[in-house]
Coordinates of N, CA and C in Angstrom, one line a residue:
M1 N 122.5 108.9 151.7 CA 121.1 108.9 152.3 C 120.3 107.7 151.8
N2 N 119.7 107.0 152.8 CA 119.0 105.8 152.4 C 117.6 106.2 152.0
F3 N 116.8 105.2 151.5 CA 115.5 105.5 150.9 C 114.6 106.0 152.0
D4 N 114.6 105.4 153.2 CA 113.7 105.9 154.3 C 114.0 107.3 154.7
E5 N 115.3 107.7 154.7 CA 115.6 109.1 155.0 C 115.1 110.0 153.9
R6 N 115.2 109.6 152.7 CA 114.8 110.5 151.6 C 113.3 110.7 151.5
T7 N 112.6 109.7 151.9 CA 111.1 109.8 151.8 C 110.4 110.3 153.0
T8 N 111.1 110.4 154.1 CA 110.4 110.8 155.3 C 110.9 112.2 155.8
D9 N 112.0 112.7 155.3 CA 112.5 114.0 155.7 C 111.9 115.0 154.8
P10 N 111.0 115.9 155.3 CA 110.3 116.9 154.4 C 111.3 117.8 153.7
A11 N 112.5 118.0 154.3 CA 113.4 118.9 153.7 C 114.1 118.3 152.5
T12 N 114.2 117.0 152.4 CA 114.9 116.4 151.3 C 114.0 115.5 150.4
R13 N 112.7 115.4 150.8 CA 111.9 114.5 150.0 C 111.6 115.1 148.6
D14 N 111.7 114.2 147.6 CA 111.5 114.6 146.2 C 110.1 114.5 145.8
E15 N 109.2 115.4 146.4 CA 107.8 115.3 146.1 C 107.4 116.2 144.9
P16 N 106.5 115.7 144.1 CA 106.0 116.5 143.0 C 105.2 117.7 143.6
T17 N 105.2 118.8 142.9 CA 104.3 119.9 143.3 C 103.0 119.8 142.7
D18 N 102.0 120.5 143.3 CA 100.7 120.5 142.7 C 100.7 121.0 141.3
A19 N 101.5 122.0 141.0 CA 101.6 122.5 139.6 C 102.0 121.5 138.6
Q20 N 102.8 120.5 139.0 CA 103.2 119.5 138.1 C 102.2 118.4 137.9
A21 N 101.2 118.3 138.8 CA 100.4 117.1 138.8 C 99.4 117.2 137.7
V22 N 98.5 118.1 137.7 CA 97.4 118.2 136.7 C 97.2 119.7 136.4
P23 N 96.6 120.1 135.3 CA 96.2 121.4 135.1 C 95.3 122.0 136.2
A24 N 95.4 123.3 136.4 CA 94.7 123.9 137.5 C 93.2 123.6 137.4
A25 N 92.7 123.6 136.2 CA 91.3 123.4 136.1 C 90.8 122.1 136.5
Q26 N 91.7 121.1 136.6 CA 91.4 119.7 137.0 C 91.6 119.5 138.5
A27 N 92.2 120.5 139.2 CA 92.5 120.3 140.6 C 91.2 120.7 141.4
A28 N 91.1 120.1 142.6 CA 89.9 120.4 143.4 C 89.9 121.9 143.8
P29 N 88.8 122.6 143.8 CA 88.8 124.0 144.3 C 89.0 124.1 145.7
A30 N 89.5 125.2 146.2 CA 89.9 125.4 147.6 C 88.6 125.4 148.4
A31 N 88.8 124.7 149.6 CA 87.6 124.6 150.5 C 87.6 125.8 151.4
P32 N 86.4 126.1 152.0 CA 86.4 127.2 153.0 C 87.4 127.1 154.1
A33 N 87.9 128.2 154.6 CA 89.0 128.2 155.6 C 88.4 127.5 156.9
V34 N 89.2 126.6 157.4 CA 88.8 125.9 158.6 C 90.1 125.7 159.4
T35 N 90.0 125.4 160.7 CA 91.1 125.1 161.6 C 90.9 123.8 162.3
G36 N 91.9 123.4 163.0 CA 91.9 122.2 163.9 C 91.7 120.9 163.2
E37 N 90.8 120.1 163.7 CA 90.7 118.7 163.1 C 90.2 118.8 161.7
R38 N 89.3 119.7 161.4 CA 88.8 119.8 160.0 C 89.9 120.2 159.0
A39 N 90.8 121.1 159.4 CA 91.9 121.5 158.6 C 92.8 120.3 158.4
D40 N 93.0 119.5 159.4 CA 93.9 118.3 159.3 C 93.3 117.3 158.3
L41 N 92.0 117.1 158.4 CA 91.3 116.2 157.5 C 91.4 116.7 156.0
L42 N 91.2 118.0 155.8 CA 91.3 118.5 154.5 C 92.7 118.4 153.9
E43 N 93.7 118.7 154.8 CA 95.1 118.6 154.3 C 95.5 117.1 154.0
A44 N 95.0 116.2 154.8 CA 95.3 114.8 154.5 C 94.6 114.3 153.2
L45 N 93.4 114.8 153.0 CA 92.7 114.5 151.7 C 93.4 115.1 150.5
A46 N 93.8 116.3 150.6 CA 94.5 117.0 149.5 C 95.8 116.3 149.2
K47 N 96.5 115.9 150.2 CA 97.8 115.2 149.9 C 97.6 113.9 149.2
Q48 N 96.7 113.1 149.6 CA 96.5 111.8 149.0 C 95.9 111.9 147.6
R49 N 95.0 112.9 147.4 CA 94.4 113.1 146.1 C 95.5 113.5 145.1
H50 N 96.4 114.4 145.6 CA 97.5 114.8 144.7 C 98.3 113.6 144.3
F51 N 98.7 112.7 145.2 CA 99.5 111.6 144.8 C 98.7 110.5 143.9
L52 N 97.4 110.6 144.0 CA 96.6 109.8 143.1 C 96.6 110.4 141.7
R53 N 96.5 111.7 141.6 CA 96.4 112.3 140.3 C 97.8 112.4 139.6
F54 N 98.8 112.6 140.4 CA 100.1 112.8 139.8 C 100.6 111.8 138.8
P55 N 100.4 110.5 139.0 CA 100.8 109.5 138.0 C 100.2 109.6 136.6
T56 N 99.1 110.4 136.5 CA 98.5 110.6 135.2 C 99.1 111.7 134.4
R57 N 100.1 112.4 134.9 CA 100.7 113.5 134.2 C 101.2 113.1 132.8
D58 N 100.9 114.0 131.8 CA 101.4 113.8 130.5 C 101.0 112.6 129.8
L59 N 99.9 112.0 130.2 CA 99.4 110.7 129.5 C 98.4 111.1 128.5
T60 N 98.3 110.3 127.5 CA 97.2 110.3 126.5 C 96.0 109.6 127.1
D61 N 94.9 109.8 126.5 CA 93.7 109.0 126.9 C 93.9 107.5 126.7
E62 N 94.6 107.1 125.6 CA 94.9 105.7 125.4 C 95.8 105.2 126.5
Q63 N 96.8 105.9 126.9 CA 97.7 105.4 127.9 C 96.9 105.3 129.3
A64 N 96.0 106.2 129.5 CA 95.3 106.2 130.8 C 94.4 105.0 130.9
G65 N 94.0 104.4 129.7 CA 93.1 103.3 129.7 C 93.8 101.9 129.6
L66 N 95.2 102.0 129.6 CA 95.9 100.7 129.4 C 96.1 100.0 130.7
R67 N 95.9 98.7 130.7 CA 96.3 97.8 131.8 C 97.8 97.5 131.7
T68 N 98.5 98.0 132.7 CA 100.0 97.8 132.6 C 100.6 96.8 133.6
T69 N 99.7 96.1 134.3 CA 100.1 95.0 135.2 C 99.2 93.8 134.9
A70 N 99.4 92.7 135.6 CA 98.6 91.5 135.4 C 97.2 91.7 135.9
G71 N 96.9 92.8 136.6 CA 95.6 93.0 137.1 C 94.7 93.7 136.1
E72 N 93.5 94.1 136.5 CA 92.5 94.7 135.7 C 92.6 96.2 135.7
L73 N 93.4 96.8 136.6 CA 93.3 98.3 136.8 C 94.1 99.0 135.7
C74 N 93.5 100.2 135.3 CA 94.2 101.2 134.5 C 94.1 102.5 135.3
L75 N 95.0 103.5 134.9 CA 95.0 104.7 135.7 C 93.7 105.5 135.6
G76 N 93.1 105.6 134.4 CA 91.9 106.3 134.3 C 90.8 105.7 135.1
G77 N 90.7 104.3 135.0 CA 89.7 103.6 135.7 C 89.9 103.7 137.2
L78 N 91.1 103.7 137.7 CA 91.4 103.8 139.1 C 90.9 105.1 139.7
I79 N 91.1 106.2 138.9 CA 90.6 107.5 139.4 C 89.0 107.5 139.3
K80 N 88.5 106.9 138.3 CA 87.0 106.8 138.3 C 86.5 106.1 139.5
H81 N 87.2 105.0 139.9 CA 86.7 104.2 141.1 C 86.8 105.1 142.3
V82 N 87.9 105.8 142.5 CA 88.0 106.6 143.7 C 87.0 107.7 143.7
T83 N 86.7 108.3 142.6 CA 85.7 109.3 142.5 C 84.3 108.7 142.9
S84 N 84.0 107.5 142.4 CA 82.7 106.9 142.8 C 82.7 106.6 144.3
V85 N 83.7 106.1 144.8 CA 83.8 105.8 146.3 C 83.6 107.0 147.1
E86 N 84.4 108.1 146.8 CA 84.3 109.3 147.6 C 82.9 109.9 147.5
R87 N 82.3 109.9 146.3 CA 81.0 110.4 146.1 C 80.0 109.7 147.0
G88 N 80.1 108.3 146.9 CA 79.1 107.5 147.7 C 79.3 107.7 149.2
W89 N 80.5 107.8 149.7 CA 80.7 108.0 151.2 C 80.3 109.4 151.6
A90 N 80.5 110.4 150.8 CA 80.1 111.7 151.1 C 78.6 111.8 151.2
E91 N 77.9 111.1 150.3 CA 76.4 111.1 150.4 C 76.0 110.3 151.6
F92 N 76.7 109.3 152.0 CA 76.4 108.5 153.2 C 76.5 109.4 154.4
I93 N 77.5 110.3 154.5 CA 77.5 111.3 155.6 C 76.3 112.1 155.6
R94 N 75.8 112.5 154.5 CA 74.7 113.4 154.4 C 73.3 112.7 154.7
T95 N 73.2 111.5 154.1 CA 71.8 110.9 154.1 C 71.8 109.5 154.7
G96 N 72.9 108.9 155.1 CA 72.9 107.6 155.7 C 73.0 106.4 154.7
P97 N 72.7 105.2 155.2 CA 72.9 104.0 154.3 C 72.1 104.0 153.1
S98 N 71.0 104.8 153.0 CA 70.2 104.8 151.7 C 71.1 105.3 150.5
A99 N 72.2 105.9 150.8 CA 73.1 106.4 149.8 C 73.8 105.3 149.1
M100 N 73.9 104.1 149.7 CA 74.7 103.0 149.2 C 73.7 101.9 148.8
P101 N 74.2 101.0 147.9 CA 73.3 99.9 147.5 C 73.4 98.8 148.7
D102 N 72.5 97.9 148.7 CA 72.5 96.7 149.5 C 73.5 95.7 148.8
F103 N 74.7 95.7 149.2 CA 75.7 94.9 148.5 C 75.4 93.4 148.6
T104 N 74.6 93.0 149.6 CA 74.3 91.6 149.8 C 73.2 91.1 148.8
A105 N 72.5 92.1 148.1 CA 71.5 91.8 147.2 C 71.9 92.1 145.8
M106 N 73.1 92.4 145.5 CA 73.5 92.8 144.2 C 73.6 91.6 143.2
T107 N 73.1 91.7 142.0 CA 73.2 90.6 141.0 C 74.5 90.7 140.2
E108 N 74.7 89.7 139.4 CA 75.8 89.7 138.5 C 75.8 90.9 137.6
A109 N 74.7 91.3 137.1 CA 74.6 92.5 136.3 C 75.0 93.7 137.1
D110 N 74.6 93.8 138.3 CA 75.0 94.9 139.2 C 76.5 95.0 139.3
W111 N 77.1 93.9 139.6 CA 78.5 93.8 139.7 C 79.3 94.2 138.4
A112 N 78.7 93.7 137.3 CA 79.3 94.0 136.0 C 79.2 95.6 135.8
R113 N 78.1 96.2 136.1 CA 78.1 97.7 136.0 C 79.0 98.3 136.9
R114 N 79.2 97.8 138.1 CA 80.1 98.4 139.0 C 81.6 98.3 138.5
A115 N 81.8 97.2 137.8 CA 83.2 97.0 137.2 C 83.6 98.1 136.2
D116 N 82.6 98.7 135.6 CA 82.9 99.8 134.7 C 83.6 101.0 135.3
D117 N 83.5 101.1 136.7 CA 84.2 102.1 137.4 C 85.7 101.9 137.3
F118 N 86.1 100.8 137.0 CA 87.6 100.5 137.0 C 88.2 100.5 135.7
R119 N 87.5 101.0 134.6 CA 88.1 101.0 133.3 C 87.6 102.3 132.6
M120 N 88.4 102.7 131.6 CA 88.0 103.8 130.7 C 87.1 103.2 129.6
L121 N 85.9 103.8 129.5 CA 84.9 103.3 128.6 C 85.1 104.1 127.3
P122 N 84.5 103.6 126.2 CA 84.6 104.3 124.9 C 84.0 105.7 125.1
G123 N 84.7 106.7 124.6 CA 84.3 108.1 124.7 C 84.8 108.9 125.9
E124 N 85.3 108.1 126.9 CA 85.8 108.8 128.1 C 87.2 109.3 127.9
T125 N 87.5 110.4 128.5 CA 88.8 111.0 128.4 C 89.5 111.2 129.7
L126 N 90.8 111.2 129.8 CA 91.5 111.5 131.0 C 91.1 112.8 131.6
A127 N 91.0 113.8 130.8 CA 90.6 115.2 131.2 C 89.2 115.1 131.9
G128 N 88.3 114.4 131.3 CA 87.0 114.3 131.8 C 87.0 113.6 133.2
V129 N 87.7 112.5 133.2 CA 87.8 111.7 134.5 C 88.4 112.6 135.6
L130 N 89.5 113.3 135.3 CA 90.1 114.2 136.3 C 89.1 115.3 136.7
A131 N 88.4 115.9 135.8 CA 87.5 117.0 136.1 C 86.4 116.4 137.0
A132 N 85.9 115.2 136.7 CA 84.8 114.7 137.6 C 85.3 114.4 139.0
Y133 N 86.6 114.0 139.1 CA 87.2 113.8 140.4 C 87.3 115.1 141.2
A134 N 87.8 116.1 140.5 CA 87.9 117.4 141.1 C 86.6 118.0 141.6
E135 N 85.5 117.7 140.9 CA 84.2 118.2 141.3 C 83.8 117.5 142.5
V136 N 83.9 116.2 142.6 CA 83.5 115.4 143.8 C 84.4 115.8 145.0
A137 N 85.7 116.0 144.7 CA 86.6 116.4 145.8 C 86.2 117.8 146.4
G138 N 85.8 118.7 145.5 CA 85.3 120.0 146.0 C 84.1 119.9 146.9
R139 N 83.2 119.1 146.5 CA 81.9 118.9 147.3 C 82.2 118.3 148.6
T140 N 83.2 117.3 148.6 CA 83.6 116.7 149.9 C 84.2 117.7 150.8
D141 N 85.1 118.5 150.3 CA 85.8 119.5 151.1 C 84.8 120.5 151.7
E142 N 83.8 120.9 150.9 CA 82.8 121.8 151.4 C 82.0 121.1 152.6
L143 N 81.8 119.8 152.4 CA 81.1 119.0 153.5 C 81.9 119.0 154.8
V144 N 83.2 118.8 154.6 CA 84.1 118.7 155.8 C 84.1 120.1 156.5
A145 N 84.1 121.1 155.7 CA 84.1 122.5 156.3 C 82.8 122.9 157.0
T146 N 81.7 122.4 156.5 CA 80.4 122.9 157.0 C 79.5 121.9 157.7
L147 N 79.9 120.7 157.8 CA 79.1 119.7 158.5 C 79.0 120.1 160.0
P148 N 77.8 120.1 160.5 CA 77.6 120.6 161.9 C 78.3 119.7 163.0
D149 N 78.4 118.4 162.7 CA 78.9 117.5 163.8 C 79.7 116.3 163.2
L150 N 81.0 116.2 163.4 CA 81.7 115.1 162.9 C 81.4 113.8 163.6
D151 N 80.8 113.9 164.8 CA 80.4 112.7 165.5 C 79.1 112.1 165.1
A152 N 78.3 112.8 164.2 CA 77.1 112.2 163.7 C 77.3 110.9 163.0
A153 N 76.5 109.9 163.3 CA 76.8 108.5 162.8 C 75.5 107.9 162.2
W154 N 75.8 107.0 161.3 CA 74.8 106.2 160.6 C 75.1 104.7 160.6
P155 N 74.1 103.9 160.6 CA 74.4 102.4 160.4 C 75.1 102.2 159.0
L156 N 76.0 101.3 159.0 CA 76.7 101.0 157.7 C 75.7 100.3 156.8
P157 N 75.9 100.4 155.5 CA 75.1 99.7 154.5 C 75.4 98.2 154.6
K158 N 74.4 97.4 154.1 CA 74.6 95.9 154.2 C 75.7 95.5 153.2
A159 N 76.7 94.8 153.7 CA 77.7 94.3 152.8 C 78.5 93.2 153.6
P160 N 79.0 92.2 152.8 CA 79.7 91.1 153.5 C 80.9 91.5 154.3
W161 N 81.5 92.7 153.9 CA 82.7 93.1 154.5 C 82.5 94.1 155.7
F162 N 81.2 94.4 156.1 CA 80.9 95.2 157.2 C 80.3 94.4 158.3
E163 N 80.7 94.7 159.5 CA 80.0 94.0 160.7 C 78.6 94.4 160.8
A164 N 77.7 93.4 160.9 CA 76.3 93.7 161.0 C 76.0 94.6 162.2
G165 N 75.2 95.7 162.0 CA 74.8 96.6 163.1 C 75.9 97.7 163.4
A166 N 77.0 97.7 162.7 CA 78.0 98.7 163.0 C 77.6 100.0 162.5
E167 N 78.1 101.1 163.1 CA 77.9 102.4 162.7 C 79.2 103.1 162.5
W168 N 79.2 104.1 161.6 CA 80.4 104.9 161.4 C 80.0 106.4 161.5
S169 N 80.8 107.1 162.3 CA 80.6 108.6 162.4 C 81.1 109.2 161.1
A170 N 80.7 110.5 160.9 CA 81.3 111.3 159.7 C 82.8 111.3 159.8
R171 N 83.3 111.4 161.0 CA 84.8 111.4 161.1 C 85.4 110.1 160.6
R172 N 84.8 109.0 161.0 CA 85.3 107.7 160.6 C 85.2 107.5 159.1
V173 N 84.1 108.0 158.5 CA 84.0 107.9 157.0 C 85.1 108.7 156.3
L174 N 85.3 109.9 156.8 CA 86.3 110.7 156.2 C 87.7 110.1 156.3
L175 N 88.0 109.5 157.4 CA 89.3 108.8 157.6 C 89.3 107.6 156.6
H176 N 88.2 107.0 156.4 CA 88.2 105.9 155.4 C 88.4 106.4 154.0
I177 N 87.9 107.6 153.6 CA 88.2 108.2 152.3 C 89.6 108.5 152.2
V178 N 90.3 109.0 153.2 CA 91.7 109.3 153.2 C 92.5 108.0 152.9
A179 N 92.1 106.9 153.7 CA 92.8 105.6 153.6 C 92.6 105.0 152.2
E180 N 91.4 105.1 151.7 CA 91.1 104.5 150.4 C 91.9 105.2 149.3
T181 N 92.0 106.6 149.4 CA 92.7 107.4 148.4 C 94.2 107.1 148.5
A182 N 94.7 107.0 149.7 CA 96.1 106.7 149.8 C 96.5 105.3 149.2
Q183 N 95.6 104.3 149.5 CA 95.9 103.0 149.0 C 95.9 103.0 147.5
H184 N 95.0 103.7 146.8 CA 94.9 103.7 145.4 C 96.0 104.6 144.8
A185 N 96.5 105.6 145.5 CA 97.6 106.4 145.1 C 98.8 105.5 144.9
G186 N 99.0 104.5 145.8 CA 100.1 103.6 145.6 C 99.9 102.7 144.4
H187 N 98.6 102.3 144.2 CA 98.3 101.5 143.0 C 98.6 102.3 141.7
A188 N 98.3 103.6 141.8 CA 98.5 104.4 140.6 C 100.0 104.6 140.3
D189 N 100.8 104.7 141.3 CA 102.2 104.8 141.1 C 102.8 103.5 140.5
I190 N 102.3 102.4 140.9 CA 102.8 101.1 140.3 C 102.3 101.0 138.8
L191 N 101.1 101.4 138.6 CA 100.6 101.4 137.2 C 101.4 102.3 136.3
R192 N 101.7 103.5 136.8 CA 102.5 104.4 135.9 C 103.9 103.9 135.7
E193 N 104.6 103.4 136.8 CA 105.9 102.9 136.6 C 106.0 101.8 135.7
S194 N 104.9 100.9 135.7 CA 104.9 99.8 134.8 C 104.7 100.2 133.4
L195 N 104.1 101.4 133.2 CA 103.8 101.9 131.8 C 105.1 102.4 131.2
D196 N 105.8 103.3 131.9 CA 106.9 104.0 131.2 C 108.1 104.3 132.1
G197 N 108.0 103.7 133.4 CA 109.1 103.9 134.3 C 109.1 105.1 135.1
A198 N 108.1 106.0 134.9 CA 108.0 107.2 135.7 C 107.4 106.9 137.0
R199 N 108.0 107.7 138.0 CA 107.6 107.4 139.4 C 107.2 108.7 140.1
S200 N 106.3 108.6 141.1 CA 105.9 109.8 141.9 C 106.9 110.3 142.9
M201 N 107.8 109.3 143.3 CA 108.8 109.7 144.3 C 110.1 109.1 143.9
G202 N 111.2 109.8 144.3 CA 112.5 109.2 144.1 C 113.1 109.6 142.8

C-alpha cells in the first residue's frame, strides 16, 4: 500500500483517536446538536482541532516551548496563536470589524505584543494553553449552532492582506477558521516530528 492509499482510505488510515490526543478536560465541549451545513462545519472544525492538539501529547511544558525548526514556532505558541485567531474571527462574526485591530495602523510595539501569541511565555503551561483553546473552541461551536444566518456579512478589517471594501459572510469566516487550523495542524506535526520523531499519521 502506498502513502496516498494509506492516508486517504478511512478503513486503513492510521489516525489517532480523540482519547489519545489530550485529556478530556482539555478537549472542546460538545456543541448543541445540529444537522446539514452546520454539522459539516462543526465536524470539519473538530477534525482539524484534533490534529492541531495531537502533536502535543505527552509533552512537558519545556518541550512545548521549544523551537524545533529554523523558524520561530513552538507547539505551545502555535496553539496560542490559533486560539487567538479563532477568538478574533468568532467575535468578528458577532460584532463586525471592530472586533479586529486596524492592522494598517499597528506600531512596532503592537506587532511585538502580537508576537507573544507565537511563544510560551514565563509561567504559561501546556495544560493552560490547551484549556484556553478548548474554551474558545466551545464558544465557536455554540456560535455555529445558534447563529441566525450564516449569510450575514461584515466588511473585513483594514489589513494589507485584505482587499479594500471586501466583505466576508459568517460562513466564509468559519471556512477560514477551518483552513487556518488545518494549516497550523501541519505545522504542529512538523514541529513534533522535529522534536522527537513522533508523527500524527503513519
